[in-house]
mmCIF file of C-alpha atoms and ligand atoms in Angstrom:
data_model
loop_
_atom_site.group_PDB
_atom_site.id
_atom_site.type_symbol
_atom_site.label_atom_id
_atom_site.label_comp_id
_atom_site.label_asym_id
_atom_site.label_seq_id
_atom_site.Cartn_x
_atom_site.Cartn_y
_atom_site.Cartn_z
ATOM 1 C CA MET Z 91 19.992 -2.076 14.710
ATOM 2 C CA SER Z 92 18.128 0.753 13.010
ATOM 3 C CA ARG Z 93 16.792 -0.317 9.703
ATOM 4 C CA TYR Z 94 13.053 -0.595 9.014
ATOM 5 C CA LEU Z 95 11.995 -3.669 7.078
ATOM 6 C CA GLY Z 96 8.566 -3.857 5.408
ATOM 7 C CA LEU Z 97 7.476 -7.289 4.243
ATOM 8 C CA ILE Z 98 4.425 -7.749 2.055
ATOM 9 C CA VAL Z 99 3.750 -11.386 2.730
ATOM 10 C CA LYS Z 100 1.584 -13.229 0.255
ATOM 11 C CA ALA Z 101 0.192 -15.612 2.861
ATOM 12 C CA THR Z 102 -1.953 -17.030 0.071
ATOM 13 C CA ARG Z 103 -2.716 -16.019 -3.458
ATOM 14 C CA LEU Z 104 -6.133 -17.675 -3.280
ATOM 15 C CA CYS Z 105 -9.042 -15.266 -3.233
ATOM 16 C CA ASN Z 106 -12.836 -15.365 -3.213
ATOM 17 C CA LEU Z 107 -13.105 -12.184 -5.324
ATOM 18 C CA ARG Z 108 -12.139 -11.479 -8.931
ATOM 19 C CA CYS Z 109 -11.577 -7.715 -8.983
ATOM 20 C CA SER Z 110 -11.264 -6.554 -12.551
ATOM 21 C CA TYR Z 111 -7.986 -4.621 -12.132
ATOM 22 C CA CYS Z 112 -6.288 -7.220 -9.910
ATOM 23 C CA HIS Z 113 -2.886 -8.828 -10.620
ATOM 24 C CA ASP Z 114 -2.706 -10.744 -7.337
ATOM 25 C CA TRP Z 115 -5.166 -13.633 -7.169
ATOM 26 C CA ARG Z 116 -4.285 -17.126 -8.374
ATOM 27 C CA SER Z 117 -6.114 -20.457 -8.266
ATOM 28 C CA GLY Z 118 -4.950 -24.050 -8.125
ATOM 29 C CA PRO Z 119 -2.497 -25.863 -5.855
ATOM 30 C CA ASN Z 120 0.549 -24.483 -3.988
ATOM 31 C CA GLN Z 121 -0.786 -20.950 -3.585
ATOM 32 C CA THR Z 122 -0.505 -20.829 0.219
ATOM 33 C CA MET Z 123 2.602 -20.298 2.339
ATOM 34 C CA GLY Z 124 3.616 -23.418 4.242
ATOM 35 C CA PHE Z 125 5.175 -23.499 7.713
ATOM 36 C CA PRO Z 126 8.803 -23.957 6.514
ATOM 37 C CA VAL Z 127 8.633 -20.768 4.443
ATOM 38 C CA LEU Z 128 6.882 -18.883 7.260
ATOM 39 C CA ALA Z 129 9.512 -20.032 9.778
ATOM 40 C CA HIS Z 130 12.464 -19.202 7.500
ATOM 41 C CA LEU Z 131 10.987 -15.803 6.678
ATOM 42 C CA THR Z 132 10.445 -14.919 10.331
ATOM 43 C CA ALA Z 133 13.845 -16.165 11.446
ATOM 44 C CA ARG Z 134 15.724 -14.357 8.690
ATOM 45 C CA ALA Z 135 13.773 -11.107 9.049
ATOM 46 C CA LEU Z 136 14.078 -10.917 12.835
ATOM 47 C CA GLY Z 137 17.551 -12.447 13.016
ATOM 48 C CA ASP Z 138 19.181 -9.761 10.870
ATOM 49 C CA PRO Z 139 21.020 -7.401 13.241
ATOM 50 C CA GLU Z 140 20.227 -4.423 10.999
ATOM 51 C CA HIS Z 141 16.457 -4.807 11.350
ATOM 52 C CA GLY Z 142 15.341 -2.588 14.222
ATOM 53 C CA ALA Z 143 11.669 -2.481 13.204
ATOM 54 C CA VAL Z 144 9.969 -5.177 11.163
ATOM 55 C CA GLU Z 145 6.478 -4.977 9.720
ATOM 56 C CA PHE Z 146 4.674 -8.041 8.441
ATOM 57 C CA ILE Z 147 2.021 -6.855 5.999
ATOM 58 C CA TRP Z 148 -0.213 -9.883 5.443
ATOM 59 C CA HIS Z 149 -1.582 -9.806 1.959
ATOM 60 C CA GLY Z 150 -3.016 -12.022 -0.745
ATOM 61 C CA GLY Z 151 -5.068 -13.032 -2.579
ATOM 62 C CA GLU Z 152 -7.304 -12.695 0.404
ATOM 63 C CA PRO Z 153 -5.404 -13.373 3.645
ATOM 64 C CA ALA Z 154 -8.644 -14.225 5.502
ATOM 65 C CA VAL Z 155 -9.306 -17.302 3.356
ATOM 66 C CA LEU Z 156 -6.628 -18.931 5.533
ATOM 67 C CA PRO Z 157 -7.519 -20.275 8.965
ATOM 68 C CA ARG Z 158 -6.603 -18.019 11.879
ATOM 69 C CA ALA Z 159 -4.171 -20.743 13.004
ATOM 70 C CA PHE Z 160 -1.815 -19.564 10.252
ATOM 71 C CA TYR Z 161 -1.523 -16.126 11.868
ATOM 72 C CA GLU Z 162 -1.432 -17.579 15.389
ATOM 73 C CA ARG Z 163 1.662 -19.527 14.311
ATOM 74 C CA ALA Z 164 3.094 -16.365 12.768
ATOM 75 C CA VAL Z 165 2.773 -14.285 15.942
ATOM 76 C CA TYR Z 166 4.089 -17.212 18.004
ATOM 77 C CA LEU Z 167 7.188 -17.383 15.786
ATOM 78 C CA GLN Z 168 7.618 -13.633 16.077
ATOM 79 C CA ALA Z 169 7.467 -13.799 19.864
ATOM 80 C CA ARG Z 170 10.045 -16.608 19.921
ATOM 81 C CA LEU Z 171 12.445 -15.049 17.428
ATOM 82 C CA ARG Z 172 12.199 -11.336 18.239
ATOM 83 C CA ARG Z 173 15.519 -9.785 19.243
ATOM 84 C CA PRO Z 174 15.753 -7.576 22.361
ATOM 85 C CA GLY Z 175 14.569 -4.055 21.556
ATOM 86 C CA GLN Z 176 13.269 -5.034 18.139
ATOM 87 C CA LEU Z 177 9.886 -3.564 17.156
ATOM 88 C CA ILE Z 178 7.344 -5.718 15.323
ATOM 89 C CA ARG Z 179 4.124 -4.630 13.695
ATOM 90 C CA ASN Z 180 1.493 -6.757 11.979
ATOM 91 C CA SER Z 181 -0.789 -5.284 9.332
ATOM 92 C CA LEU Z 182 -3.340 -7.028 7.177
ATOM 93 C CA GLN Z 183 -4.983 -5.966 3.948
ATOM 94 C CA THR Z 184 -8.327 -7.670 3.463
ATOM 95 C CA ASN Z 185 -11.223 -7.470 1.060
ATOM 96 C CA GLY Z 186 -13.417 -7.521 4.174
ATOM 97 C CA THR Z 187 -15.909 -10.109 2.964
ATOM 98 C CA ARG Z 188 -14.849 -12.868 5.375
ATOM 99 C CA ILE Z 189 -14.397 -10.759 8.489
ATOM 100 C CA ASP Z 190 -16.544 -12.050 11.341
ATOM 101 C CA ALA Z 191 -16.452 -11.466 15.105
ATOM 102 C CA GLU Z 192 -13.760 -14.129 15.632
ATOM 103 C CA TRP Z 193 -11.454 -12.485 13.127
ATOM 104 C CA ALA Z 194 -12.132 -9.072 14.627
ATOM 105 C CA ARG Z 195 -11.338 -10.297 18.145
ATOM 106 C CA PHE Z 196 -8.138 -11.909 16.879
ATOM 107 C CA PHE Z 197 -7.015 -8.635 15.272
ATOM 108 C CA ARG Z 198 -7.843 -6.717 18.437
ATOM 109 C CA ASP Z 199 -6.131 -9.179 20.767
ATOM 110 C CA PHE Z 200 -2.947 -9.357 18.655
ATOM 111 C CA ASP Z 201 -2.894 -5.658 17.804
ATOM 112 C CA PHE Z 202 -3.113 -6.070 14.026
ATOM 113 C CA ARG Z 203 -3.581 -2.951 11.914
ATOM 114 C CA VAL Z 204 -6.373 -3.750 9.487
ATOM 115 C CA SER Z 205 -7.017 -2.082 6.163
ATOM 116 C CA VAL Z 206 -10.110 -2.966 4.151
ATOM 117 C CA SER Z 207 -10.322 -2.626 0.374
ATOM 118 C CA LEU Z 208 -13.426 -0.600 -0.445
ATOM 119 C CA ASP Z 209 -13.729 1.234 -3.735
ATOM 120 C CA GLY Z 210 -16.105 3.955 -2.590
ATOM 121 C CA PRO Z 211 -19.853 4.018 -3.240
ATOM 122 C CA PRO Z 212 -21.557 0.793 -4.437
ATOM 123 C CA ALA Z 213 -21.857 2.058 -8.024
ATOM 124 C CA VAL Z 214 -18.061 2.196 -8.278
ATOM 125 C CA HIS Z 215 -17.103 -0.587 -5.848
ATOM 126 C CA ASP Z 216 -19.420 -3.177 -7.384
ATOM 127 C CA ARG Z 217 -18.276 -2.299 -10.889
ATOM 128 C CA TYR Z 218 -14.808 -3.682 -10.075
ATOM 129 C CA ARG Z 219 -14.959 -5.815 -6.945
ATOM 130 C CA ARG Z 220 -17.092 -8.916 -7.504
ATOM 131 C CA TYR Z 221 -17.037 -12.548 -6.433
ATOM 132 C CA ALA Z 222 -15.903 -15.273 -8.790
ATOM 133 C CA ASN Z 223 -19.595 -15.907 -9.624
ATOM 134 C CA GLY Z 224 -20.124 -12.238 -10.501
ATOM 135 C CA ARG Z 225 -22.029 -11.300 -7.343
ATOM 136 C CA PRO Z 226 -21.229 -7.772 -6.079
ATOM 137 C CA SER Z 227 -19.351 -7.530 -2.792
ATOM 138 C CA PHE Z 228 -20.172 -4.071 -1.394
ATOM 139 C CA ASP Z 229 -22.724 -5.214 1.209
ATOM 140 C CA ASP Z 230 -20.411 -7.914 2.561
ATOM 141 C CA VAL Z 231 -17.479 -5.510 2.794
ATOM 142 C CA ARG Z 232 -19.565 -2.989 4.699
ATOM 143 C CA ARG Z 233 -20.668 -5.765 7.075
ATOM 144 C CA GLY Z 234 -17.007 -6.658 7.623
ATOM 145 C CA ILE Z 235 -16.142 -3.051 8.458
ATOM 146 C CA ASP Z 236 -19.082 -2.842 10.873
ATOM 147 C CA THR Z 237 -17.908 -6.014 12.596
ATOM 148 C CA LEU Z 238 -14.397 -4.652 13.014
ATOM 149 C CA ARG Z 239 -15.746 -1.435 14.490
ATOM 150 C CA ALA Z 240 -18.118 -3.287 16.803
ATOM 151 C CA ASN Z 241 -15.090 -5.119 18.190
ATOM 152 C CA GLU Z 242 -13.039 -1.934 18.589
ATOM 153 C CA VAL Z 243 -10.566 -2.678 15.820
ATOM 154 C CA PRO Z 244 -9.384 0.586 14.244
ATOM 155 C CA VAL Z 245 -10.115 0.338 10.529
ATOM 156 C CA SER Z 246 -8.558 2.100 7.609
ATOM 157 C CA VAL Z 247 -9.757 1.786 4.047
ATOM 158 C CA LEU Z 248 -7.937 1.513 0.747
ATOM 159 C CA MET Z 249 -9.711 2.676 -2.391
ATOM 160 C CA VAL Z 250 -8.333 1.910 -5.836
ATOM 161 C CA ILE Z 251 -8.926 4.809 -8.202
ATOM 162 C CA ASP Z 252 -9.805 3.400 -11.595
ATOM 163 C CA GLU Z 253 -11.703 5.080 -14.403
ATOM 164 C CA GLY Z 254 -15.054 4.714 -12.570
ATOM 165 C CA ALA Z 255 -13.795 6.844 -9.676
ATOM 166 C CA ILE Z 256 -12.228 9.358 -12.050
ATOM 167 C CA GLU Z 257 -15.581 9.644 -13.873
ATOM 168 C CA LEU Z 258 -17.455 10.105 -10.599
ATOM 169 C CA GLY Z 259 -15.021 12.756 -9.369
ATOM 170 C CA PRO Z 260 -13.815 13.665 -5.872
ATOM 171 C CA ASP Z 261 -16.932 15.191 -4.277
ATOM 172 C CA PRO Z 262 -19.219 12.120 -4.252
ATOM 173 C CA ILE Z 263 -16.341 9.980 -3.015
ATOM 174 C CA PHE Z 264 -15.451 12.414 -0.228
ATOM 175 C CA ASP Z 265 -19.148 12.586 0.723
ATOM 176 C CA PHE Z 266 -19.411 8.799 0.684
ATOM 177 C CA PHE Z 267 -16.539 8.329 3.132
ATOM 178 C CA LEU Z 268 -17.986 11.098 5.292
ATOM 179 C CA SER Z 269 -21.403 9.445 5.381
ATOM 180 C CA GLU Z 270 -19.860 6.075 6.260
ATOM 181 C CA GLY Z 271 -17.806 7.607 9.090
ATOM 182 C CA ILE Z 272 -14.596 6.430 7.415
ATOM 183 C CA THR Z 273 -11.923 8.931 8.406
ATOM 184 C CA ASN Z 274 -8.682 7.133 7.594
ATOM 185 C CA TYR Z 275 -8.152 6.025 4.032
ATOM 186 C CA GLY Z 276 -5.770 5.817 1.104
ATOM 187 C CA LEU Z 277 -6.463 6.567 -2.551
ATOM 188 C CA LEU Z 278 -4.375 4.350 -4.808
ATOM 189 C CA ALA Z 279 -4.255 4.708 -8.594
ATOM 190 C CA ALA Z 280 -5.035 1.513 -10.510
ATOM 191 C CA LYS Z 281 -1.937 -0.066 -12.035
ATOM 192 C CA PRO Z 282 -1.710 -1.801 -15.403
ATOM 193 C CA THR Z 283 -0.176 -5.239 -15.821
ATOM 194 C CA ASN Z 284 3.623 -4.951 -15.829
ATOM 195 C CA ARG Z 285 5.096 -5.424 -19.276
ATOM 196 C CA PRO Z 286 8.858 -5.134 -18.871
ATOM 197 C CA ASP Z 287 9.521 -5.059 -22.620
ATOM 198 C CA ALA Z 288 6.789 -2.580 -23.608
ATOM 199 C CA ALA Z 289 8.081 0.256 -25.776
ATOM 200 C CA PRO Z 290 7.607 3.814 -24.447
ATOM 201 C CA GLY Z 291 4.077 5.068 -25.027
ATOM 202 C CA THR Z 292 2.478 1.607 -25.394
ATOM 203 C CA PRO Z 293 -1.287 1.870 -24.642
ATOM 204 C CA THR Z 294 -2.521 -0.295 -21.774
ATOM 205 C CA GLU Z 295 -5.603 -1.020 -19.647
ATOM 206 C CA HIS Z 296 -6.418 -0.061 -16.055
ATOM 207 C CA TYR Z 297 -3.862 2.728 -16.083
ATOM 208 C CA VAL Z 298 -4.702 5.941 -14.303
ATOM 209 C CA THR Z 299 -1.857 8.205 -15.403
ATOM 210 C CA VAL Z 300 -0.008 10.399 -12.965
ATOM 211 C CA ALA Z 301 -1.614 13.464 -14.592
ATOM 212 C CA GLN Z 302 -5.128 12.004 -14.158
ATOM 213 C CA MET Z 303 -4.419 11.021 -10.566
ATOM 214 C CA THR Z 304 -2.875 14.337 -9.576
ATOM 215 C CA ARG Z 305 -5.833 16.225 -11.104
ATOM 216 C CA PHE Z 306 -8.144 14.027 -9.028
ATOM 217 C CA LEU Z 307 -6.067 14.506 -5.870
ATOM 218 C CA THR Z 308 -5.797 18.257 -6.398
ATOM 219 C CA ALA Z 309 -9.589 18.609 -6.427
ATOM 220 C CA TYR Z 310 -9.868 16.121 -3.541
ATOM 221 C CA PHE Z 311 -7.387 18.163 -1.499
ATOM 222 C CA ASP Z 312 -9.432 21.343 -2.032
ATOM 223 C CA ARG Z 313 -12.543 19.541 -0.845
ATOM 224 C CA TRP Z 314 -10.714 18.138 2.170
ATOM 225 C CA LEU Z 315 -9.296 21.552 3.009
ATOM 226 C CA ALA Z 316 -12.687 23.258 2.641
ATOM 227 C CA HIS Z 317 -14.284 20.643 4.890
ATOM 228 C CA GLY Z 318 -11.667 21.479 7.485
ATOM 229 C CA ASP Z 319 -11.742 18.388 9.695
ATOM 230 C CA PRO Z 320 -8.183 17.526 10.759
ATOM 231 C CA GLU Z 321 -9.389 14.113 11.967
ATOM 232 C CA ILE Z 322 -9.976 13.013 8.371
ATOM 233 C CA HIS Z 323 -6.731 11.395 7.273
ATOM 234 C CA VAL Z 324 -6.134 10.779 3.583
ATOM 235 C CA ARG Z 325 -2.916 8.806 3.372
ATOM 236 C CA GLU Z 326 -1.625 10.599 0.285
ATOM 237 C CA PHE Z 327 -2.139 14.034 1.859
ATOM 238 C CA ASP Z 328 -0.722 12.945 5.220
ATOM 239 C CA GLY Z 329 2.497 11.956 3.456
ATOM 240 C CA LEU Z 330 2.748 15.182 1.475
ATOM 241 C CA LEU Z 331 1.836 17.366 4.457
ATOM 242 C CA SER Z 332 4.618 15.747 6.448
ATOM 243 C CA ARG Z 333 7.126 16.480 3.712
ATOM 244 C CA LEU Z 334 5.837 20.041 3.257
ATOM 245 C CA ALA Z 335 6.446 20.522 6.972
ATOM 246 C CA SER Z 336 9.999 19.133 6.446
ATOM 247 C CA ARG Z 337 9.197 16.084 8.512
ATOM 248 C CA PRO Z 338 10.094 12.488 7.624
ATOM 249 C CA SER Z 339 7.609 10.921 5.266
ATOM 250 C CA THR Z 340 4.897 8.704 6.699
ATOM 251 C CA VAL Z 341 4.684 6.779 3.404
ATOM 252 C CA CYS Z 342 7.272 4.847 1.428
ATOM 253 C CA THR Z 343 6.669 6.754 -1.798
ATOM 254 C CA LEU Z 344 7.958 10.048 -0.399
ATOM 255 C CA ALA Z 345 10.712 8.674 1.828
ATOM 256 C CA GLY Z 346 13.179 7.839 -0.949
ATOM 257 C CA HIS Z 347 15.549 4.861 -1.041
ATOM 258 C CA CYS Z 348 12.901 2.152 -0.852
ATOM 259 C CA LEU Z 349 15.121 -0.505 -2.434
ATOM 260 C CA GLY Z 350 16.238 -2.902 0.278
ATOM 261 C CA ARG Z 351 13.584 -1.733 2.759
ATOM 262 C CA TYR Z 352 10.380 -3.223 1.292
ATOM 263 C CA TYR Z 353 10.080 -6.735 -0.028
ATOM 264 C CA LEU Z 354 7.402 -8.970 -1.435
ATOM 265 C CA VAL Z 355 7.511 -12.567 -0.151
ATOM 266 C CA GLU Z 356 5.687 -15.184 -2.218
ATOM 267 C CA PRO Z 357 4.131 -18.383 -0.793
ATOM 268 C CA THR Z 358 7.157 -20.220 -2.272
ATOM 269 C CA GLY Z 359 9.560 -18.028 -0.280
ATOM 270 C CA GLU Z 360 10.674 -16.110 -3.369
ATOM 271 C CA VAL Z 361 11.548 -12.517 -2.516
ATOM 272 C CA ALA Z 362 11.203 -9.480 -4.769
ATOM 273 C CA HIS Z 363 11.436 -5.724 -4.318
ATOM 274 C CA CYS Z 364 8.015 -4.299 -3.280
ATOM 275 C CA ASP Z 365 4.931 -6.050 -4.670
ATOM 276 C CA LEU Z 366 4.347 -3.774 -7.626
ATOM 277 C CA PHE Z 367 6.781 -5.360 -10.040
ATOM 278 C CA ILE Z 368 5.075 -8.743 -10.371
ATOM 279 C CA GLY Z 369 5.952 -10.231 -13.750
ATOM 280 C CA ASP Z 370 9.353 -8.556 -14.061
ATOM 281 C CA PRO Z 371 12.120 -11.008 -13.073
ATOM 282 C CA ALA Z 372 14.647 -8.165 -12.699
ATOM 283 C CA TYR Z 373 13.002 -7.370 -9.349
ATOM 284 C CA THR Z 374 13.354 -10.871 -7.855
ATOM 285 C CA VAL Z 375 16.210 -10.866 -5.355
ATOM 286 C CA GLY Z 376 16.271 -14.370 -3.827
ATOM 287 C CA ASN Z 377 14.358 -16.845 -1.680
ATOM 288 C CA VAL Z 378 14.095 -16.975 2.126
ATOM 289 C CA LEU Z 379 14.623 -20.742 2.043
ATOM 290 C CA SER Z 380 18.164 -20.268 0.754
ATOM 291 C CA GLY Z 381 19.262 -16.662 1.313
ATOM 292 C CA SER Z 382 19.541 -14.041 4.049
ATOM 293 C CA PHE Z 383 18.291 -10.457 3.891
ATOM 294 C CA ALA Z 384 21.923 -9.335 3.837
ATOM 295 C CA SER Z 385 22.405 -11.401 0.677
ATOM 296 C CA PHE Z 386 19.307 -9.789 -0.869
ATOM 297 C CA ARG Z 387 20.444 -6.272 0.110
ATOM 298 C CA ASP Z 388 23.958 -6.671 -1.261
ATOM 299 C CA GLY Z 389 23.182 -9.067 -4.106
ATOM 300 C CA PRO Z 390 23.452 -8.380 -7.831
ATOM 301 C CA ALA Z 391 19.723 -7.766 -8.431
ATOM 302 C CA LEU Z 392 19.319 -4.975 -5.887
ATOM 303 C CA THR Z 393 22.736 -3.521 -6.750
ATOM 304 C CA ALA Z 394 21.662 -3.175 -10.390
ATOM 305 C CA LEU Z 395 18.282 -1.721 -9.425
ATOM 306 C CA ARG Z 396 19.956 0.802 -7.094
ATOM 307 C CA SER Z 397 22.272 1.986 -9.877
ATOM 308 C CA ALA Z 398 19.313 2.522 -12.218
ATOM 309 C CA GLU Z 399 17.414 4.310 -9.463
ATOM 310 C CA ASP Z 400 20.368 6.590 -8.720
ATOM 311 C CA ARG Z 401 20.481 7.606 -12.393
ATOM 312 C CA ALA Z 402 16.726 8.312 -12.383
ATOM 313 C CA GLN Z 403 17.077 10.450 -9.245
ATOM 314 C CA VAL Z 404 19.774 12.567 -10.896
ATOM 315 C CA GLY Z 405 17.393 13.183 -13.808
ATOM 316 C CA MET Z 406 14.723 14.545 -11.449
ATOM 317 C CA SER Z 407 16.943 16.480 -9.076
ATOM 318 C CA GLY Z 408 16.481 19.757 -10.979
ATOM 319 C CA CYS Z 409 12.754 19.837 -10.204
ATOM 320 C CA PRO Z 410 11.925 22.541 -7.615
ATOM 321 C CA GLU Z 411 9.731 20.076 -5.665
ATOM 322 C CA TYR Z 412 12.294 17.265 -5.614
ATOM 323 C CA VAL Z 413 13.132 18.106 -2.008
ATOM 324 C CA THR Z 414 9.495 17.279 -1.104
ATOM 325 C CA CYS Z 415 8.856 14.147 -3.160
ATOM 326 C CA ASN Z 416 12.309 12.495 -3.003
ATOM 327 C CA GLY Z 417 11.608 11.225 -6.518
ATOM 328 C CA TRP Z 418 8.333 9.534 -5.468
ATOM 329 C CA CYS Z 419 7.618 5.907 -6.283
ATOM 330 C CA PRO Z 420 9.959 4.027 -8.663
ATOM 331 C CA HIS Z 421 7.032 1.972 -9.941
ATOM 332 C CA GLU Z 422 5.184 5.098 -11.069
ATOM 333 C CA ARG Z 423 8.195 5.922 -13.248
ATOM 334 C CA TYR Z 424 8.454 2.294 -14.386
ATOM 335 C CA THR Z 425 4.864 2.434 -15.645
ATOM 336 C CA ALA Z 426 4.960 5.977 -16.999
ATOM 337 C CA PHE Z 427 8.132 5.245 -18.976
ATOM 338 C CA ARG Z 428 6.339 2.416 -20.805
ATOM 339 C CA HIS Z 429 2.767 3.698 -21.059
ATOM 340 C CA ASP Z 430 2.553 7.469 -20.623
ATOM 341 C CA PRO Z 431 3.502 9.458 -23.748
ATOM 342 C CA ALA Z 432 3.856 12.605 -21.589
ATOM 343 C CA PHE Z 433 6.587 11.099 -19.367
ATOM 344 C CA THR Z 434 9.944 12.916 -19.547
ATOM 345 C CA GLY Z 435 11.929 11.645 -16.562
ATOM 346 C CA GLU Z 436 12.529 15.213 -15.320
ATOM 347 C CA CYS Z 437 9.690 15.182 -12.785
ATOM 348 C CA CYS Z 438 8.029 12.325 -10.936
ATOM 349 C CA GLY Z 439 4.652 13.907 -11.804
ATOM 350 C CA LEU Z 440 3.714 15.299 -8.393
ATOM 351 C CA ARG Z 441 5.086 18.812 -8.967
ATOM 352 C CA ASP Z 442 1.750 20.475 -9.734
ATOM 353 C CA LEU Z 443 -0.032 18.790 -6.830
ATOM 354 C CA ILE Z 444 2.702 19.740 -4.355
ATOM 355 C CA ALA Z 445 2.790 23.332 -5.602
ATOM 356 C CA HIS Z 446 -1.002 23.512 -5.354
ATOM 357 C CA MET Z 447 -1.035 22.194 -1.796
ATOM 358 C CA ARG Z 448 1.702 24.605 -0.754
ATOM 359 C CA ARG Z 449 -0.200 27.535 -2.301
ATOM 360 C CA ARG Z 450 -3.558 26.588 -0.795
ATOM 361 C CA LEU Z 451 -2.093 26.068 2.664
ATOM 362 C CA ALA Z 452 -0.449 29.477 2.481
ATOM 363 C CA GLU Z 453 -3.711 31.103 1.305
ATOM 364 C CA THR Z 454 -5.700 29.628 4.171
ATOM 365 C CA GLY Z 455 -3.004 30.436 6.700
ATOM 366 C CA ALA Z 456 -3.010 26.772 7.708
ATOM 367 C CA ALA Z 457 0.696 26.369 7.072
ATOM 368 C CA GLU Z 458 1.676 29.119 9.520
ATOM 369 C CA SER Z 459 -0.996 29.027 12.178
ATOM 370 C CA GLY Z 460 -2.239 25.486 12.175
ATOM 371 C CA ALA Z 461 -5.709 27.029 11.591
ATOM 372 C CA GLY Z 462 -7.344 23.802 12.667
ATOM 373 C CA LEU Z 463 -5.439 21.724 10.106
ATOM 374 C CA PRO Z 464 -2.466 19.529 10.863
ATOM 375 C CA ALA Z 465 0.839 19.972 9.078
ATOM 376 C CA GLY Z 466 0.794 16.226 8.552
ATOM 377 C CA PRO Z 467 0.282 13.446 11.054
ATOM 378 C CA ALA Z 468 2.453 12.684 14.039
ATOM 379 C CA PRO Z 469 5.727 10.919 13.161
ATOM 380 C CA ARG Z 470 5.381 7.124 13.332
ATOM 381 C CA GLY Z 471 8.764 6.240 14.724
ATOM 382 C CA GLN Z 472 10.629 3.859 12.493
ATOM 383 C CA PHE Z 473 7.522 2.598 10.717
ATOM 384 C CA VAL Z 474 6.853 4.069 7.281
ATOM 385 C CA ASP Z 475 3.609 3.004 5.629
ATOM 386 C CA MET Z 476 3.872 1.033 2.451
ATOM 387 C CA THR Z 477 1.591 2.505 -0.172
ATOM 388 C CA SER Z 478 1.666 -0.104 -2.911
ATOM 389 C CA ILE Z 479 -1.354 -1.655 -1.213
HETATM 390 S S1 SF4 W 160 -9.798 -9.058 -3.252
HETATM 391 FE FE1 SF4 W 160 -7.699 -8.424 -3.637
HETATM 392 S S2 SF4 W 160 -6.597 -10.271 -4.330
HETATM 393 FE FE2 SF4 W 160 -8.799 -10.693 -4.456
HETATM 394 S S3 SF4 W 160 -9.315 -10.270 -6.578
HETATM 395 FE FE3 SF4 W 160 -9.730 -8.393 -5.379
HETATM 396 S S4 SF4 W 160 -7.857 -7.148 -5.475
HETATM 397 FE FE4 SF4 W 160 -7.359 -9.253 -6.137
HETATM 398 S S1 SF4 W 161 5.234 1.484 -3.492
HETATM 399 FE FE1 SF4 W 161 6.842 2.538 -4.678
HETATM 400 S S2 SF4 W 161 8.024 3.700 -3.123
HETATM 401 FE FE2 SF4 W 161 6.806 2.139 -2.037
HETATM 402 S S3 SF4 W 161 8.220 0.384 -1.844
HETATM 403 FE FE3 SF4 W 161 6.988 0.077 -3.716
HETATM 404 S S4 SF4 W 161 8.260 0.914 -5.365
HETATM 405 FE FE4 SF4 W 161 9.047 1.716 -3.441
#
């Protein structure tokens, strides 16, 4: 019983925001997971003898538009169905606007890891993250974060890097997080809508290319390094620092072999690989109402995806940094193949960033001596953070 299982559970696809780059929100009926799907999901995930550590990553839409009773039922089911020795973790990704003291106390009491979506300073955040009526959301999100902190819930933040953040550049964003006292955050490139049949090089919207993102992260890393506070954790650097120190990755993108470890579960019970391939039926592997995780793992959809992934890995294996990145995220290649004219398939795109980090760490002596900087965060046991969110 050793396998980690990461489940991005779309508890509801309803949402009170209408973020401009979002592929996740839906309106109308049947957008919320009912008890039969929740019960089947929990029983199948925890009942599989291979699953030693199971993470439920509650996601939406906005998961906090549901009543807390939904999550109380979820943790009750987990307690009833957990196998001896099995580890369970609950995480929740929220837009933060509906977080009040009751929610915060619930998260604290049930040991939920909470990540809040905040796209940096108001000028950037409010450009993308607005309510359905157009009202900006920054002030409400900040209030939600304050409420979590006031109730001693550790908070991390997820920032989507779209063109507004690229235009602003790393320094004001680093300074913003510093001024807000936010020391644990991820920087996620905006993703375009999946178009499975798009020809290579097709232009698209809301696409921050790997080259744009690595340029941004390279400058961000230099700023982080110059600041010199090891208590500031940027998820993307934590993962790379772990790999550069030859430790297991703390994030899915650098761990390799993500197929069969991370699934998206829809309110209907439909199961797909990850949550990044929405709109491409090739990534749907079954439904928890009718199939087991063993049948998803060994079924035709994942078998075909694994074969394609193996071929892609061979194409990248000549890259000198392959040993560090493990081929990086399959969805980055999926998007680059269709929309990035510079994509060759010989490198995942992280080579320059990894080489830069290695060089800078050597120059500062941090790699050898520690020099006040960590060589990546402490290992997290069997849990590997999912970075699609
Ligand atoms: S809060 Fe999340 S689900 Fe809602 S519109 Fe924004 S990105 Fe989409
Ligand atoms: S984010 Fe990328 S590496 Fe992580 S599970 Fe999804 S496809 Fe795999």
